[in-house]
Structure formats: structure tokens, C-alpha cells
Coordinates of N, CA and C in Angstrom, one line a residue:
X555 N 0.8 -1.1 0.0 CA 0.0 0.0 0.0 C 0.9 1.2 0.0
X556 N 1.8 1.3 1.0 CA 2.7 2.5 1.0 C 3.9 2.4 0.0
X557 N 3.8 3.1 -1.0 CA 4.8 3.1 -2.0 C 6.0 3.7 -1.6
X558 N 6.0 4.7 -0.7 CA 7.1 5.5 -0.2 C 8.0 4.6 0.6
X559 N 7.4 3.7 1.3 CA 8.1 2.6 2.1 C 8.8 1.7 1.2
X560 N 8.2 1.4 0.2 CA 8.8 0.4 -0.8 C 10.1 1.1 -1.4
X561 N 10.0 2.3 -1.8 CA 11.1 2.9 -2.5 C 12.2 3.3 -1.4
X562 N 11.8 3.5 -0.2 CA 12.7 3.7 0.9 C 13.6 2.6 1.3
X563 N 13.0 1.4 1.2 CA 13.7 0.2 1.5 C 13.7 -0.9 0.4
X564 N 14.5 -0.5 -0.7 CA 14.5 -1.5 -1.8 C 15.3 -2.8 -1.5
X565 N 16.2 -2.6 -0.5 CA 17.0 -3.7 0.0 C 16.2 -4.8 0.6
X566 N 15.1 -4.3 1.4 CA 14.3 -5.3 2.1 C 13.4 -6.2 1.0
X567 N 13.1 -5.5 0.0 CA 12.3 -6.2 -1.0 C 13.2 -7.2 -1.7
X568 N 14.3 -6.9 -2.0 CA 15.4 -7.7 -2.7 C 15.7 -8.9 -1.9
X569 N 15.9 -8.6 -0.5 CA 16.3 -9.7 0.4 C 15.1 -10.6 0.7
X570 N 13.9 -10.2 0.7 CA 12.8 -11.0 0.9 C 12.6 -12.0 -0.4
X571 N 12.8 -11.4 -1.6 CA 12.7 -12.2 -2.8 C 13.8 -13.2 -2.8
X572 N 15.0 -12.8 -2.5 CA 16.1 -13.7 -2.5 C 15.9 -14.8 -1.5
X573 N 15.3 -14.5 -0.3 CA 15.1 -15.5 0.7 C 14.1 -16.5 0.3
X574 N 13.1 -16.0 -0.5 CA 12.0 -16.8 -1.0 C 12.5 -17.9 -2.0
X575 N 13.4 -17.2 -2.9 CA 14.0 -18.2 -3.9 C 14.9 -19.2 -3.4
X576 N 15.6 -18.9 -2.3 CA 16.6 -19.8 -1.7 C 15.6 -20.9 -0.9
X577 N 14.5 -20.4 -0.3 CA 13.7 -21.3 0.6 C 13.0 -22.3 -0.4
X578 N 12.6 -21.8 -1.6 CA 11.9 -22.6 -2.6 C 13.0 -23.7 -3.2
X579 N 14.2 -23.3 -3.4 CA 15.3 -24.1 -3.9 C 15.6 -25.2 -3.0
X580 N 15.7 -24.9 -1.7 CA 16.1 -25.8 -0.6 C 14.9 -26.7 -0.5
X581 N 13.7 -26.3 -0.6 CA 12.4 -27.1 -0.4 C 12.4 -28.2 -1.5
X582 N 12.7 -27.7 -2.7 CA 12.6 -28.6 -4.0 C 13.8 -29.6 -3.8
X583 N 15.0 -29.2 -3.3 CA 16.1 -30.2 -3.3 C 15.8 -31.2 -2.2
X584 N 15.2 -30.7 -1.0 CA 14.8 -31.7 0.0 C 13.7 -32.7 -0.5
X585 N 12.8 -32.2 -1.1 CA 11.7 -33.0 -1.8 C 12.3 -34.0 -2.8
X586 N 13.3 -33.6 -3.5 CA 13.9 -34.5 -4.5 C 14.6 -35.6 -3.8
X587 N 15.3 -35.3 -2.7 CA 16.1 -36.3 -2.0 C 15.2 -37.2 -1.3
X588 N 14.1 -36.7 -0.7 CA 13.1 -37.5 0.0 C 12.4 -38.6 -1.0
X589 N 12.3 -38.2 -2.1 CA 11.6 -39.1 -3.1 C 12.5 -40.2 -3.6
X590 N 13.8 -40.0 -3.6 CA 14.6 -41.0 -4.1 C 14.7 -42.3 -3.2

């Protein structure tokens, strides 16, 4: 909602996206290992 906050903290958005990607990658890797 608050666009000013988004532009004030661009690193937070990048960090959250990066964290989500890493989380998804780790989850997929663990699921892959679990299936074998």
C-alpha cells in the first residue's frame, strides 16, 4: 500500500525475494532427496 516505504527500503524487497527463492530451492532439493 505504502509506495514511499517500498522505495525507501529497496534492499528489504530484494532480500525477501532472494530469501523466498533460496527457500523454494532448498524445499525442492529436500523433496527431491526425499523421493529417491
